[in-house]
Amino acid sequence: MPRPDWLPARRTKENHVSDEALWSKCPKCGEVLYRRDLAANLFVCTRCGYHFRMRAYDRIASIADGEFTELGADVLPGDPLDWSDRKSYPAKLKTDRERSGLSESVVCGFASVGGHRVGLGVMDFHFRGGTMGQVTGERITLLFEAARRERIPCVIFAASGGARMEEGMLALMQLAKTTAAVSRFMADGNFYLVVLTDPTSGGVSASFAFQADVIVAESKAMIGFAGRRVIEQTIRQRLPDQFQTAEFLLEKGAIDMVVERSDLKDTLVRLLEYADHE
Amino acid sequence: MPRPDWLPARRTKENHVSDEALWSKCPKCGEVLYRRDLAANLFVCTRCGYHFRMRAYDRIASIADGEFTELGADVLPGDPLDWSDRKSYPAKLKTDRERSGLSESVVCGFASVGGHRVGLGVMDFHFRGGTMGQVTGERITLLFEAARRERIPCVIFAASGGARMEEGMLALMQLAKTTAAVSRFMADGNFYLVVLTDPTSGGVSASFAFQADVIVAESKAMIGFAGRRVIEQTIRQRLPDQFQTAEFLLEKGAIDMVVERSDLKDTLVRLLEYADHE
Amino acid sequence: MSNNIIVERERSLVELERRIAELREASAAQPLDMSSEIAALEQKYQQILHELFGTLSPWEKVHMARHPNRPTSLDYISRFDRFDELHGDRHFRDDPSIVGGFGTLRSRNVMVLGQQRGRDTKENLRRNFGMPAPEGYRKATRLARLASRLRLPIVTFVDTKGADPGISSEEHAQSEAIAICLQAFTMATVPIVATIVGEGGSGGALALAIADFVIMLEHSTYSVASPEGCAAILWSDASKAEEAAAHLKLTADDLQRFGIVDQILPEPLGGAHRNARDVVTQTLGAVDAALARLASLTPEMLLDQRYRKYRRLGEWQAEGLEPVRTAR
Amino acid sequence: MSNNIIVERERSLVELERRIAELREASAAQPLDMSSEIAALEQKYQQILHELFGTLSPWEKVHMARHPNRPTSLDYISRFDRFDELHGDRHFRDDPSIVGGFGTLRSRNVMVLGQQRGRDTKENLRRNFGMPAPEGYRKATRLARLASRLRLPIVTFVDTKGADPGISSEEHAQSEAIAICLQAFTMATVPIVATIVGEGGSGGALALAIADFVIMLEHSTYSVASPEGCAAILWSDASKAEEAAAHLKLTADDLQRFGIVDQILPEPLGGAHRNARDVVTQTLGAVDAALARLASLTPEMLLDQRYRKYRRLGEWQAEGLEPVRTAR
Ligand SMILES: [Zn+2]
Ligand SMILES: [Zn+2]
């Protein structure tokens, strides 16, 4: 994976955090992997093929041809509910900003993917579990609005635990807001492609993620409406491992294809070709 | 049921057939019913509620407020395949003309139903098992085209064994032709209401019958794509009695409502009110 | 036994109600004038009512919204001039936890939809406690599109803990069903008026609540998650639901302040079920008034206004906070 | 063992083919010139081929259309420049008996769809012998609509005995699935080219065959019902299928005469599978040519032309027959 100039700078904060970032242990096979090797392998375990959850800028670097022009970076989360439990919501945001190097759970902007200019939005589970707050919704909306004006396709990488509790109903309303933007974008005949990554659930899953023209999922990603724990509590029994995986959804007809991360960029480029009317 | 002036005349041929038409035996409870009483009770067994298959003009009389203006009566079946097996196709048609008093398996025209002017098409199982030939499709198409010009709703009573073998692919093409007419009619925002009666299957079921805005079925009517016998032969076991009944389809979400014949006209009038923009 | 705290509280009123009724009966049968005793008891009754229900905390409102006697969607729909229920998703099943069909409200033909919980245990089982399956949302999608084609305004009643979280719902793509339902309402070319009549739980509620005008009953709730769910998610402890309820800003007042709810309808002291008839009348009146205001808008105006309405929600620019934007 | 009469007939060729091959081998290995023997055998071979396959009856064509080695939809699709399969009805299941996705044919991006039977027993089980379930038709509907949105022409390959007649297909509303698929193709705002490559069985075939241009392979069949089904319906005797085949007018020539098929593609003597490569090349060329002719039409022109095309089929006015019209 070629590393664009801007990437190390964007990841500065992350790299500050601690030395343990240098090494990662594979949660599946236990192999200890040198972070740089892991990055070079698109964060796929070199031993067992386990797909680590990717950070937004790493994902962008792996998909964009080169430059990435960010959109909505100056739209930043506030504290509309004046929320405080163990910790105030602003304090939680601050921690996540430092830990993730992100200002919100999604990074949006424009990029070229295999020569196709697209609106690209990438969610990151490392910021508040990829939950959707007002700013997540706002950035997604800004992206679809801008892509509609330009008449270019949109590609979204979904990764989310759902709507964010600490922004209450204003978070839930982002399902409506993003749906409105996506629907207008699609009604004009623009192409919308989504990649569901591990994990995609709740409000994101039940809004823009499943509204796409073509739904791709990363291999083994957990995807569903309700969380696994919630379902197990409801039915009072353990679910089979396969349940809610990308492969399960493919069989159930919910998604178009399951792709290994190593094939992902090529697949996206191929799919984008079909909507190319130049 | 009030008997409009024109009805006895239209039924002349039927009444000529034989004396046994004076009496009907209920296939469900065995009761022997005087045909005039049966007609007065909308051809529902006065003892057990069994719904006899209705003849087209009887149905029209039971639904229309009064006058019925026929459309397409002069479009008559030919013998496009030059078909002859035990009997020539024209001979089969002749027999059915005499037996049913109809010139084809559907009667189309205009009527007022509870004060609402509608395009009304009624299929009759007594003519070639309600199969759809070229003329069936042509009359249905003429009806939807005329109703579209007038911007009035269409009500179709379906009853069919499917496409008619003796007209081969020209019969199958009626699925396409009626679909085209129905789709144009609906795309303009006109209201299309269908009543599935016993039995509705095959090509009629798989085209205009299931394209309606609202799908009503008569109680206990058998409705399906494949015939019961075909399925039983395929799976080599007997199907439960309930299978493919209107009530079964309601539970399976395929239709909007199941209605007893005695409530049918009132139901149609109520449903037509909702699409009334006068 | 109910574990609804409002129902618990109502128990303390039962004894008093019985005594008042007995006194009235005795008074009617005997020459004795007991009107002052009755008046005193009634005054006391009103006083207790005020103490118990005068001001409700968010958590109490959650229980009020879930009260087993609280009017459900069908209690409103059955008071329409007419209602003809339509069934099924046309593919798989009719889901009784969403009720929908043609209706006439004060002489206006509409398409009406509502989540429907049961009014007793048996009905609750049939209706899955008002938690819709994908088939329910697909029925709603179908009917919303039909409404657009026939130019019928859409009226919805929202009352659900949330969308069903069961195995078959996942297998039938609950996410997709809700996502497409949201799109169908967003793109409907007819006026939509939604009323939150009970519990408005998460995306499963929102799927029927995208509307040009949103009405909410005083003690209804509308929340990003159930307080129990929120507490489980944030603190892995569902028993902290009361605390979550206080945080979530799920009351009508909160939501009106946020611009999510357009009108709040007051309830009788003690909740809508204490005078269901009047509450339903008042609600239907408010729905009718909203439809009347929206009737003159063209499809284009409606779509444009609806877009701007939802576009506004959550446009937030924090002050003093620097964007995380590293040099390129 | 196959009960396909074409396969049976091919058995008589196998011995001859083996002998020719042996002679060629021997001739190559030895100095002996056996070219005249080989030529004689080959002439005999061609002669037998002609006797066996020179003219085929409708019933023989039915068996040719069902020949296990006959090129299937995927044999055509795999020869596209590119193909990216899309899966699922988004609700319930991916049906492998309909294959669909984006494709590029001679540099033109299209949406391609086809019924797919198996090429061996295992695949046949997985693909249900090419008989689609409702989920298959719903996938086709979804992709046809997507094609319209993205302005991609639609290319279909038709090859099915018919829609699946099983219990779960009935439970999932097979009729509705086909009916809506017919509507989706009827209303698609992009050019559609359909090719009948194998057996075109009834409504289950037609659901993918509403098109602006219909191509048919010489020995394919396209029928209102399978001959077996027709015989069972008319004479309650499926064994009279051969007689039914003769009546049904299911050959390419018949259908071109009726205006149902626009172009017939010749097959090699003995059927498409005897030179699949060339047949596929020729077919894709014909599809491409048809797409090129349609490319200039606007959506309005396409819809109008498609309407008139289907409108014409079966407008019939019998001569000399009086309408049954009694006095009023
Ligand atoms: Zn590993
Ligand atoms: Zn009886």
mmCIF file of C-alpha atoms in Angstrom, chain C residues 84-190:
data_model
loop_
_atom_site.group_PDB
_atom_site.id
_atom_site.type_symbol
_atom_site.label_atom_id
_atom_site.label_comp_id
_atom_site.label_asym_id
_atom_site.label_seq_id
_atom_site.Cartn_x
_atom_site.Cartn_y
_atom_site.Cartn_z
ATOM 1 C CA ASP C 84 -60.549 0.067 5.751
ATOM 2 C CA GLU C 85 -57.532 -1.909 6.764
ATOM 3 C CA LEU C 86 -55.073 -3.074 4.108
ATOM 4 C CA HIS C 87 -52.787 -5.973 4.830
ATOM 5 C CA GLY C 88 -49.469 -7.469 3.945
ATOM 6 C CA ASP C 89 -46.078 -6.729 2.469
ATOM 7 C CA ARG C 90 -47.076 -8.686 -0.693
ATOM 8 C CA HIS C 91 -44.052 -10.941 -0.189
ATOM 9 C CA PHE C 92 -44.030 -12.834 3.012
ATOM 10 C CA ARG C 93 -46.411 -11.970 5.808
ATOM 11 C CA ASP C 94 -48.892 -9.545 7.260
ATOM 12 C CA ASP C 95 -47.351 -8.006 10.351
ATOM 13 C CA PRO C 96 -50.082 -7.098 12.845
ATOM 14 C CA SER C 97 -47.759 -4.792 14.788
ATOM 15 C CA ILE C 98 -48.222 -2.200 12.081
ATOM 16 C CA VAL C 99 -51.805 -1.380 11.182
ATOM 17 C CA GLY C 100 -52.520 0.518 8.002
ATOM 18 C CA GLY C 101 -55.177 1.349 5.505
ATOM 19 C CA PHE C 102 -57.487 3.885 3.972
ATOM 20 C CA GLY C 103 -59.304 6.132 6.389
ATOM 21 C CA THR C 104 -61.558 9.141 6.400
ATOM 22 C CA LEU C 105 -60.848 11.737 9.053
ATOM 23 C CA ARG C 106 -63.370 14.564 9.339
ATOM 24 C CA SER C 107 -64.415 13.981 5.727
ATOM 25 C CA ARG C 108 -60.848 13.913 4.448
ATOM 26 C CA ASN C 109 -59.597 10.712 2.831
ATOM 27 C CA VAL C 110 -56.178 9.690 4.069
ATOM 28 C CA MET C 111 -53.796 6.768 4.352
ATOM 29 C CA VAL C 112 -53.362 5.932 8.013
ATOM 30 C CA LEU C 113 -50.586 3.889 9.604
ATOM 31 C CA GLY C 114 -49.666 3.119 13.185
ATOM 32 C CA GLN C 115 -47.650 0.775 15.313
ATOM 33 C CA GLN C 116 -50.065 -1.293 17.327
ATOM 34 C CA ARG C 117 -49.315 -2.963 20.626
ATOM 35 C CA GLY C 118 -51.795 -5.293 22.233
ATOM 36 C CA ARG C 119 -54.374 -4.183 24.724
ATOM 37 C CA ASP C 120 -54.144 -7.499 26.556
ATOM 38 C CA THR C 121 -51.656 -10.355 26.790
ATOM 39 C CA LYS C 122 -53.144 -12.362 23.974
ATOM 40 C CA GLU C 123 -53.220 -9.402 21.618
ATOM 41 C CA ASN C 124 -49.727 -8.445 22.715
ATOM 42 C CA LEU C 125 -48.439 -11.830 21.643
ATOM 43 C CA ARG C 126 -50.148 -11.537 18.284
ATOM 44 C CA ARG C 127 -48.878 -8.015 17.777
ATOM 45 C CA ASN C 128 -45.404 -8.734 19.170
ATOM 46 C CA PHE C 129 -45.853 -6.037 21.833
ATOM 47 C CA GLY C 130 -45.994 -3.452 19.080
ATOM 48 C CA MET C 131 -42.489 -4.156 17.851
ATOM 49 C CA PRO C 132 -42.688 -4.373 14.048
ATOM 50 C CA ALA C 133 -40.903 -6.947 11.925
ATOM 51 C CA PRO C 134 -39.418 -6.026 8.530
ATOM 52 C CA GLU C 135 -42.713 -7.119 6.964
ATOM 53 C CA GLY C 136 -44.461 -4.371 8.915
ATOM 54 C CA TYR C 137 -42.152 -1.681 7.603
ATOM 55 C CA ARG C 138 -42.499 -3.067 4.089
ATOM 56 C CA LYS C 139 -46.262 -2.841 4.392
ATOM 57 C CA ALA C 140 -45.844 0.765 5.545
ATOM 58 C CA THR C 141 -43.558 1.475 2.586
ATOM 59 C CA ARG C 142 -46.059 -0.004 0.177
ATOM 60 C CA LEU C 143 -48.931 1.996 1.611
ATOM 61 C CA ALA C 144 -46.948 5.246 1.752
ATOM 62 C CA ARG C 145 -46.167 4.847 -1.954
ATOM 63 C CA LEU C 146 -49.780 4.006 -2.707
ATOM 64 C CA ALA C 147 -50.831 7.154 -0.836
ATOM 65 C CA SER C 148 -48.553 9.234 -3.048
ATOM 66 C CA ARG C 149 -49.974 7.692 -6.204
ATOM 67 C CA LEU C 150 -53.553 8.295 -5.094
ATOM 68 C CA ARG C 151 -52.740 11.741 -3.650
ATOM 69 C CA LEU C 152 -53.933 10.796 -0.162
ATOM 70 C CA PRO C 153 -52.290 12.539 2.807
ATOM 71 C CA ILE C 154 -50.590 10.212 5.281
ATOM 72 C CA VAL C 155 -51.508 10.160 8.957
ATOM 73 C CA THR C 156 -49.408 8.099 11.364
ATOM 74 C CA PHE C 157 -49.621 7.147 15.014
ATOM 75 C CA VAL C 158 -46.332 6.276 16.644
ATOM 76 C CA ASP C 159 -46.252 3.854 19.547
ATOM 77 C CA THR C 160 -43.483 1.292 19.776
ATOM 78 C CA LYS C 161 -40.649 0.294 22.045
ATOM 79 C CA GLY C 162 -38.700 -0.166 18.830
ATOM 80 C CA ALA C 163 -38.365 -2.460 15.865
ATOM 81 C CA ASP C 164 -38.356 -6.173 16.653
ATOM 82 C CA PRO C 165 -34.847 -7.416 17.501
ATOM 83 C CA GLY C 166 -35.465 -11.115 16.846
ATOM 84 C CA ILE C 167 -33.714 -13.683 14.714
ATOM 85 C CA SER C 168 -36.158 -13.766 11.830
ATOM 86 C CA SER C 169 -36.227 -9.978 11.715
ATOM 87 C CA GLU C 170 -32.473 -9.993 11.215
ATOM 88 C CA GLU C 171 -32.803 -12.753 8.635
ATOM 89 C CA HIS C 172 -35.358 -10.676 6.749
ATOM 90 C CA ALA C 173 -33.166 -7.565 6.791
ATOM 91 C CA GLN C 174 -34.749 -5.347 9.411
ATOM 92 C CA SER C 175 -32.199 -2.625 8.668
ATOM 93 C CA GLU C 176 -33.118 -2.547 5.014
ATOM 94 C CA ALA C 177 -36.834 -2.513 5.778
ATOM 95 C CA ILE C 178 -36.503 0.530 8.026
ATOM 96 C CA ALA C 179 -34.040 2.285 5.726
ATOM 97 C CA ILE C 180 -36.360 1.936 2.725
ATOM 98 C CA CYS C 181 -39.390 2.944 4.788
ATOM 99 C CA LEU C 182 -37.550 6.132 5.792
ATOM 100 C CA GLN C 183 -36.933 6.803 2.097
ATOM 101 C CA ALA C 184 -40.558 6.174 1.171
ATOM 102 C CA PHE C 185 -41.772 8.719 3.720
ATOM 103 C CA THR C 186 -39.039 11.174 2.773
ATOM 104 C CA MET C 187 -40.062 11.040 -0.885
ATOM 105 C CA ALA C 188 -43.849 10.857 -0.415
ATOM 106 C CA THR C 189 -45.438 13.611 -2.488
ATOM 107 C CA VAL C 190 -48.363 14.085 -0.101
#
